[in-house]
CSV table of C-alpha atoms in Angstrom, one decimal:
chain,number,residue,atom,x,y,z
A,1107,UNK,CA,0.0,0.0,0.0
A,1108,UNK,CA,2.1,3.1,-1.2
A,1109,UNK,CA,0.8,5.6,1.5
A,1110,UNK,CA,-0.2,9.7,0.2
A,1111,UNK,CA,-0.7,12.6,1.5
A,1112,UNK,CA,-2.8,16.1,0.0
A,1113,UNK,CA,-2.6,19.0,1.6
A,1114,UNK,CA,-4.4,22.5,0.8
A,1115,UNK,CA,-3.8,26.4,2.0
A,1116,UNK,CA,-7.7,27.8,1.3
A,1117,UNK,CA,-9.4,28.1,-2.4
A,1118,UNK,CA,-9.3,31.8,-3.0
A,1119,UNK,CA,-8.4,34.7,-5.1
A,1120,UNK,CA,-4.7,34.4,-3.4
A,1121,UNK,CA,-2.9,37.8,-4.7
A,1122,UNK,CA,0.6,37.5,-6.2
A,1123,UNK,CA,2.4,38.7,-3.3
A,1124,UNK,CA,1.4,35.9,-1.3
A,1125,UNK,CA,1.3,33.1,-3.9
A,1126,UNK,CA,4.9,32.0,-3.9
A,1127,UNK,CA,4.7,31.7,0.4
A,1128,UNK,CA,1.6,29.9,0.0
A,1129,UNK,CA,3.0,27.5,-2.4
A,1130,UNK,CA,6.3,26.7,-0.2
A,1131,UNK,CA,3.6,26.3,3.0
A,1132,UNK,CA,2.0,24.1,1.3
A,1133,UNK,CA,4.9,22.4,-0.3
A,1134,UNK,CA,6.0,21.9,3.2
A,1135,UNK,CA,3.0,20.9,5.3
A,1136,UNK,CA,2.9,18.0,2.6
A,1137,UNK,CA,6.2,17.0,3.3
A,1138,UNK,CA,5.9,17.4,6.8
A,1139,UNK,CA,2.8,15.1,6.6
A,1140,UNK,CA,4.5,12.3,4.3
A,1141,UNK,CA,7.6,12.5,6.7
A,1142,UNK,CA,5.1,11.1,9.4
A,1143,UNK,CA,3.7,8.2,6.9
A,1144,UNK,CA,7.5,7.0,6.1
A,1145,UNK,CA,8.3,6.7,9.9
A,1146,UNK,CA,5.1,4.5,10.4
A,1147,UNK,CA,3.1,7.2,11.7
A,1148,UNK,CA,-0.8,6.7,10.9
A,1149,UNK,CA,-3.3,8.6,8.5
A,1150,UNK,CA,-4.4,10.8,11.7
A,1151,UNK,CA,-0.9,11.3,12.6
A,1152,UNK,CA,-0.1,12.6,9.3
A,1153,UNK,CA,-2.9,15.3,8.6
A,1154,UNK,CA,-2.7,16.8,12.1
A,1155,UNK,CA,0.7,17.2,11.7
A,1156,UNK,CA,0.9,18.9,7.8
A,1157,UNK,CA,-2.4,20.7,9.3
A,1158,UNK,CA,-0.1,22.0,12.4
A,1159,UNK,CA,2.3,23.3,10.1
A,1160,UNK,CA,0.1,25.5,8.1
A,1161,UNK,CA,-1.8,26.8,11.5
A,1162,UNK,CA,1.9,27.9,12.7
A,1163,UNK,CA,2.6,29.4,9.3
A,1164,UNK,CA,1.2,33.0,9.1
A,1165,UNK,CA,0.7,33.3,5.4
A,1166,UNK,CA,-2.7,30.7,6.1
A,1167,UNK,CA,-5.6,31.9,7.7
A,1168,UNK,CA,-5.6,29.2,10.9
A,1169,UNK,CA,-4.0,29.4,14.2
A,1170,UNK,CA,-1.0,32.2,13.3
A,1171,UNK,CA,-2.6,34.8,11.0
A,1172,UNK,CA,-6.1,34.0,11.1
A,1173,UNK,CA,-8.5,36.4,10.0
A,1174,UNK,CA,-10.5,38.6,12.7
A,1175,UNK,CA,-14.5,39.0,13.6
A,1176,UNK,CA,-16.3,42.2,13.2
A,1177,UNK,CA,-14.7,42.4,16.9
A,1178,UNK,CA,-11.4,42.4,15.7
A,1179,UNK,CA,-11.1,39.2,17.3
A,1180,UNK,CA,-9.7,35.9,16.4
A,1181,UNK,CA,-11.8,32.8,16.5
A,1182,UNK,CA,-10.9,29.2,15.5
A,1183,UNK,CA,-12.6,26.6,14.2
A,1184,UNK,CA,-11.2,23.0,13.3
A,1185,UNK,CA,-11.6,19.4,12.7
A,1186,UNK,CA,-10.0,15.6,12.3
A,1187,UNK,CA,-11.5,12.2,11.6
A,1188,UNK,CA,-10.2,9.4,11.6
A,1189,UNK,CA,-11.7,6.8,8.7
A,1190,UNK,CA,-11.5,3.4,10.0
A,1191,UNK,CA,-13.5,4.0,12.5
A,1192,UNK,CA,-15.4,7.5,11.6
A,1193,UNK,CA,-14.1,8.9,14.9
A,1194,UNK,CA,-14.1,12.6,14.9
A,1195,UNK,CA,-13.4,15.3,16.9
A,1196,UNK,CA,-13.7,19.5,16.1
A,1197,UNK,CA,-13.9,22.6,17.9
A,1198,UNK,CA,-15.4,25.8,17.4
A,1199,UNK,CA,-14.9,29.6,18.0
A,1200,UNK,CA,-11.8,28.9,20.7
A,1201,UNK,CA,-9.6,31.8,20.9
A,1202,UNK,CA,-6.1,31.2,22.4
A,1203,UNK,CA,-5.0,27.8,21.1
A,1204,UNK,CA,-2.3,27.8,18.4
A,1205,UNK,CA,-3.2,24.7,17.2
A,1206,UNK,CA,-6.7,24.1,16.9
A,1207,UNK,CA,-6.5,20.9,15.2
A,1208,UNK,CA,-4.7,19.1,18.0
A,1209,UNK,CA,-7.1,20.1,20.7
A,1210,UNK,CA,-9.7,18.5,18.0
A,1211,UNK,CA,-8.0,15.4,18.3
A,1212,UNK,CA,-7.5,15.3,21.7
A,1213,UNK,CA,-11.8,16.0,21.4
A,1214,UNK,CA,-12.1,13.0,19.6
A,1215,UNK,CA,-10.0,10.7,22.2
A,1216,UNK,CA,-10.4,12.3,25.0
A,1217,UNK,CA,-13.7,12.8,25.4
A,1218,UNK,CA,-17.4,11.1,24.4
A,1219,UNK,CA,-17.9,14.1,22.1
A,1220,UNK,CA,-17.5,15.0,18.6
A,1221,UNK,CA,-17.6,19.0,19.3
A,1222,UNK,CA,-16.8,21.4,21.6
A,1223,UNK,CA,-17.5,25.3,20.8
A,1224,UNK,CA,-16.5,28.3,22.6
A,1225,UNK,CA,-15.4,28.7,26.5
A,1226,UNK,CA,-16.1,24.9,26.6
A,1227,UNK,CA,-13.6,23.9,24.7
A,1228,UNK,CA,-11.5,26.3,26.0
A,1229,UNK,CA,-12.1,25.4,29.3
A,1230,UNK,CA,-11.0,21.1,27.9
A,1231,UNK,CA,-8.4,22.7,26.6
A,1232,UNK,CA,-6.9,23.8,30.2
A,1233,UNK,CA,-7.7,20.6,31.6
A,1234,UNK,CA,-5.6,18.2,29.2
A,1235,UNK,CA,-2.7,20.8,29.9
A,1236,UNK,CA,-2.7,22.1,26.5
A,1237,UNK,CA,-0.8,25.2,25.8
A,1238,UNK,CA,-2.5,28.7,25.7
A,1239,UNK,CA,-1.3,31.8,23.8
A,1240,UNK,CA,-2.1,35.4,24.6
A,1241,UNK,CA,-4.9,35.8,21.2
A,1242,UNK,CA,-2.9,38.7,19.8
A,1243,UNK,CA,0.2,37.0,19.3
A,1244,UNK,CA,-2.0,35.0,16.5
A,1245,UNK,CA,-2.8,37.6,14.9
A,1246,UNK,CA,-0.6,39.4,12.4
A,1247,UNK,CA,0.2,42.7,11.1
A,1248,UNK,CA,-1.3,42.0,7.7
A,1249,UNK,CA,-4.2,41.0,9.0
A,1250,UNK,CA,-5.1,44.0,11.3
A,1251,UNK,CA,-4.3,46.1,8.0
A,1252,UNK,CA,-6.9,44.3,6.0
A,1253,UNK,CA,-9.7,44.3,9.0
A,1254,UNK,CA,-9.4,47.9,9.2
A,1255,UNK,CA,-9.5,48.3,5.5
A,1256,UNK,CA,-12.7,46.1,5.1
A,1257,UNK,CA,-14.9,46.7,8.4
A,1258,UNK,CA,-17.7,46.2,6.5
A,1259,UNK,CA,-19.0,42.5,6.2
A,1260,UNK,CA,-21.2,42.4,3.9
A,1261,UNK,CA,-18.9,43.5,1.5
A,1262,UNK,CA,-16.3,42.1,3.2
A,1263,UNK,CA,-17.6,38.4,2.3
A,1264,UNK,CA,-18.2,38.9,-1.4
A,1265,UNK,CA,-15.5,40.7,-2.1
A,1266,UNK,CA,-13.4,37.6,-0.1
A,1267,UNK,CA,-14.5,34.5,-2.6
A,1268,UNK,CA,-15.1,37.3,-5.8
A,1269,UNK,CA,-11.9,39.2,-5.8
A,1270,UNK,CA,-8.6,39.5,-3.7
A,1271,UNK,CA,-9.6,39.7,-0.3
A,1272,UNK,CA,-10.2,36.3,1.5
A,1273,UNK,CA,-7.6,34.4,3.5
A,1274,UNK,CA,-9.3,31.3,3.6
A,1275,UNK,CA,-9.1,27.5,5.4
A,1276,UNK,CA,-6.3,24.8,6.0
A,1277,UNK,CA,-6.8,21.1,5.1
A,1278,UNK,CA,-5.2,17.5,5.0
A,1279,UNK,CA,-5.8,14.3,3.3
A,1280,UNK,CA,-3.7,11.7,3.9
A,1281,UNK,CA,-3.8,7.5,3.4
A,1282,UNK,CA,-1.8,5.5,4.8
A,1283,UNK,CA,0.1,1.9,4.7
A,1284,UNK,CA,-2.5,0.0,6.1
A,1285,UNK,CA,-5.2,1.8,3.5
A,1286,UNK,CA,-7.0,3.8,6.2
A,1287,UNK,CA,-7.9,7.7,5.3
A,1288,UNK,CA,-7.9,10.5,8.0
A,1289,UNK,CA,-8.9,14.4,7.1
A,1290,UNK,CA,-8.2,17.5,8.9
A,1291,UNK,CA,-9.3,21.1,8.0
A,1292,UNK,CA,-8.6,24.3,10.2
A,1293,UNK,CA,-9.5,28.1,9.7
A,1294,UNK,CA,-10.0,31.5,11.5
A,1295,UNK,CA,-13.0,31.8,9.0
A,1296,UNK,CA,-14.1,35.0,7.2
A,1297,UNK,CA,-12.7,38.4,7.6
A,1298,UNK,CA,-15.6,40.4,9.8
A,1299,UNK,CA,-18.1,37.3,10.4
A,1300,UNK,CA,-20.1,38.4,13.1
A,1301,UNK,CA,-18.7,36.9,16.5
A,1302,UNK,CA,-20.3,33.3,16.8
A,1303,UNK,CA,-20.1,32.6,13.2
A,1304,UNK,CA,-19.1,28.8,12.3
A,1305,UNK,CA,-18.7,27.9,8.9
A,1306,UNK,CA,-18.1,24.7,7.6
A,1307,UNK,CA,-14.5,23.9,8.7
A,1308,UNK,CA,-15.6,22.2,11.9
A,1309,UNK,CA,-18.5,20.3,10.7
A,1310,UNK,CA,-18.8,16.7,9.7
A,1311,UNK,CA,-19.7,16.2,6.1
A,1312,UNK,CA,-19.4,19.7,5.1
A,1313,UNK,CA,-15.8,21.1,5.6
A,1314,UNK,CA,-14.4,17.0,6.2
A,1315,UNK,CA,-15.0,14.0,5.8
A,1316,UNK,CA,-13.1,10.3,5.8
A,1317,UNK,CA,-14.1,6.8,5.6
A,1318,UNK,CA,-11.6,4.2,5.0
A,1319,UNK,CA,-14.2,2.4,2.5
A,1320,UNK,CA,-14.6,5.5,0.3
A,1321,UNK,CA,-11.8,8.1,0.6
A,1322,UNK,CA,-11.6,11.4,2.7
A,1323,UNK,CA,-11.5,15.0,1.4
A,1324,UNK,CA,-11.2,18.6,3.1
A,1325,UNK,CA,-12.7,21.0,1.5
A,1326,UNK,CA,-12.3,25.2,1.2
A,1327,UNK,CA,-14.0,28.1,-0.1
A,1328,UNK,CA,-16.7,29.7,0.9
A,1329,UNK,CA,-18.3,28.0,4.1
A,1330,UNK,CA,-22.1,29.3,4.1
A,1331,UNK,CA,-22.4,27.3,0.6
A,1332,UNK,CA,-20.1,24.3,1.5
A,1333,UNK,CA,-22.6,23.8,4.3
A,1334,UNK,CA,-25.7,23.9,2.0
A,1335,UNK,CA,-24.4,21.9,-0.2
A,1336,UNK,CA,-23.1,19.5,2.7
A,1337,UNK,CA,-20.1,19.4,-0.1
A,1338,UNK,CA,-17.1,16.5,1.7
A,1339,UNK,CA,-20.1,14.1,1.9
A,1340,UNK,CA,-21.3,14.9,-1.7
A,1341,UNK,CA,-17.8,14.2,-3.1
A,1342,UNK,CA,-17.7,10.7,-1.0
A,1343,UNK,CA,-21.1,9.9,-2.5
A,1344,UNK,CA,-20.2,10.4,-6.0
A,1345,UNK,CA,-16.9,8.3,-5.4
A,1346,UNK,CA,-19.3,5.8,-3.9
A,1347,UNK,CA,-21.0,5.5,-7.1
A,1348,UNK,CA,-18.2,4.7,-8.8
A,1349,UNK,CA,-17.1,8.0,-10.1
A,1350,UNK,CA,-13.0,8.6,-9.8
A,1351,UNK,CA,-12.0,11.2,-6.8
A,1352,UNK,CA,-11.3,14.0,-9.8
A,1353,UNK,CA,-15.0,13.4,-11.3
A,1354,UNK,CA,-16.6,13.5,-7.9
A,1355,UNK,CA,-14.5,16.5,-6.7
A,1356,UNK,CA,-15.4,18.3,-10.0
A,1357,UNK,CA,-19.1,17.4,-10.5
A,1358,UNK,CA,-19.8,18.5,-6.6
A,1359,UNK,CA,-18.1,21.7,-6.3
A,1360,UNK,CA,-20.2,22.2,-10.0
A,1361,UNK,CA,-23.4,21.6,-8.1
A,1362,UNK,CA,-22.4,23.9,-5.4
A,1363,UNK,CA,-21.8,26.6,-8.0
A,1364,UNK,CA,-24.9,26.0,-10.1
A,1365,UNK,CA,-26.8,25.6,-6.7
A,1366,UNK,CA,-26.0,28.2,-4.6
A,1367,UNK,CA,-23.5,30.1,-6.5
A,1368,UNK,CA,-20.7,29.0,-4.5
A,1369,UNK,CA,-16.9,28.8,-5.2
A,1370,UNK,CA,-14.1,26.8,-3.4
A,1371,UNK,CA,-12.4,23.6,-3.8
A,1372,UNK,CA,-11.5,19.7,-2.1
A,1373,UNK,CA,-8.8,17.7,-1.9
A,1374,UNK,CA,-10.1,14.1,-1.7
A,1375,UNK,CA,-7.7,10.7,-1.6
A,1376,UNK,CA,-9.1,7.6,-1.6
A,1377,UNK,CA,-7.9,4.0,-0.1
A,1378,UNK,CA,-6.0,2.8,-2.8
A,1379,UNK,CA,-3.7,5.8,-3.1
A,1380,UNK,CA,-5.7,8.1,-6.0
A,1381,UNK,CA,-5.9,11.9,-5.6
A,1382,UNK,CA,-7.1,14.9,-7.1
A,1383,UNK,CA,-6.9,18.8,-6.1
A,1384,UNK,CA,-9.8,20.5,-7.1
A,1385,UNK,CA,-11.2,24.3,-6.9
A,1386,UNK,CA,-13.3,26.2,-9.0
A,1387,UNK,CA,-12.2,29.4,-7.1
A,1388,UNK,CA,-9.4,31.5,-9.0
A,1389,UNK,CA,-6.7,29.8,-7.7
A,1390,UNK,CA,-5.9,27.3,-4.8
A,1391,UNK,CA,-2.8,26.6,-3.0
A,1392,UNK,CA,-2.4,22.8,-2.9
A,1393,UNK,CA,0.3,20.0,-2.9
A,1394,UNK,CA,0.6,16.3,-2.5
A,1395,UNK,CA,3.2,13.5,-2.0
A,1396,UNK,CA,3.5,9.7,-3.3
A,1397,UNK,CA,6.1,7.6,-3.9
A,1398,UNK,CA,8.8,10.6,-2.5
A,1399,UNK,CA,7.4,12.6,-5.5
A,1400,UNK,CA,6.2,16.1,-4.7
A,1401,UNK,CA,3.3,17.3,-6.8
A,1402,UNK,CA,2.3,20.8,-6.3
A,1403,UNK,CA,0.2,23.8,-7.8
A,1404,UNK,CA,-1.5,27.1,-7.6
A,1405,UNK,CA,-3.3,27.8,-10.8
A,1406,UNK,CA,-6.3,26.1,-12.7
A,1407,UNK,CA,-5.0,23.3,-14.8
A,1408,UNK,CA,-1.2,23.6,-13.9
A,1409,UNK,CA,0.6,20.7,-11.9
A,1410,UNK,CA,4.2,21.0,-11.4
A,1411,UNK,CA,6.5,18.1,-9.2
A,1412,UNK,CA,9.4,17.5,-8.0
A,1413,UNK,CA,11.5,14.3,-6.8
A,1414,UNK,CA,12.1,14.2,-3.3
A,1415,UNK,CA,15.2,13.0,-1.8
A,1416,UNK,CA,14.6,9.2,-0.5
């Protein structure tokens, strides 16, 4: 079983000046992942660490960098799920956690729960020991720029997915040896959402998804039409039906367009080691490994890779 790993840094209109750090996030948070497949780590192991990676890197909007509320705040939203045996843990709206995806995981075998939102999880978080940052050391200096400069939500959200504006989510496919899928996604969620707002990041079936019979995906863009469209479980259906991870990846985030006019994009693997990296947004930061081959790519119909050392 040759094990994989996809990774993603958000489905967006990402400007030029950040597209060559998003690329070499990326780039890295997939190696990072496979690094943890070739010592014998598991499919779980892998996403939450490439996820970890991109929540420490400040060019993604998750943990370091994520994007504020109308408050000016910073609230985090995450998942992971484990696909042999649909195990999942997320977290909602905490505020002082770095790492978002680990105190998902540590939801999902630590307690009887699949989610915990706010203070509550915040409050778990203290009793497993887990690390706590002052909130405004995640947040950056680009991002209080481009808060101030758009206060206003409503535009602030169309602008985001229909022109240069929106940081956007963190996610990780990842199969392993033993042919069992995991997923992790992780985001700070739209620039000046009202404070409460959860998007589809954190919830199961919408912003992830695994099962080690079908494949597990992640999925970015934006979260108030991922939701509708319910669109990790919609990609697993398709696959279900026979269609190939790129079909079902393409056909779904389609349907989300045509439905409810909404862009963004998945990264789906499935059990026997296929792939695909799929967005229908303007571009999409995204790489993968197999085989210590590094495939990587930003633009719409461009894949470029790169043999890693062995």
């Amino acid at each position: 079983m040759s094990a994989v790993v996809v990774v993603h840094g958000g489905a967006w209109a990402i400007p030029d000046e950040l597209a060559e750090a998003s690329v070499n996030g990326v780039k890295a948070a997939a190696c990072e992942g496979f690094s943890v497949l070739k010592r014998g780590g598991n499919a779980v192991d892998a996403v939450e660490a490439a996820v970890r990676a991109m929540e420490d890197n400040t060019v993604f909007n998750a943990g370091h960098g994520a994007a504020l509320n109308t408050d000016g705040e910073v609230e985090l939203d995450a998942i992971i799920m484990d696909g042999r045996t649909l195990a999942s843990g997320a977290v909602s709206c905490v505020k002082n956690i770095a790492n978002p995806v680990s105190l998902a995981r540590a939801v999902m075998e630590k307690t009887a729960h699949i989610m915990l939102t706010g203070r509550g999880a915040n409050m778990f978080a203290e009793s497993i020991g887990m690390v706590t940052v002052p909130t405004e050391t995640l947040v950056t200096e680009y991002e209080m720029e481009e808060w101030e400069k758009h206060k206003n939500y409503v535009t602030g959200v169309m602008e985001d997915f229909n022109s240069q504006w929106a940081h956007d989510t963190v996610g990780a496919v990842a199969v392993d040896c033993a042919g069992n899928v995991a997923c992790a996604t992780s985001t700070g969620g739209i620039r000046n959402k009202m404070v409460g707002r959860v998007g589809d990041s954190p919830i199961i079936g919408s912003g992830g998804y695994a099962d080690s019979f079908t494949g597990a995906v992640s999925c970015t863009g934006h979260g108030e039409s991922i939701l509708k469209v319910t669109l990790a479980r919609l990609i697993l259906s398709h696959i279900e039906q026979g269609k190939s991870v790129a079909d079902a990846s393409q056909l779904s985030l389609q349907y989300m367009g045509d439905r409810v006019r909404g862009a963004g994009g998945a990264i789906v693997v499935s059990p026997s080691g296929k792939w695909a990296a799929t967005f229908t947004t303007e571009r999409m930061a995204w790489a993968a490994v197999e085989n210590d081959v590094l495939w990587y790519g930003l633009d719409p119909n461009k894949r470029l890779k790169e043999q890693l050392s062995k």
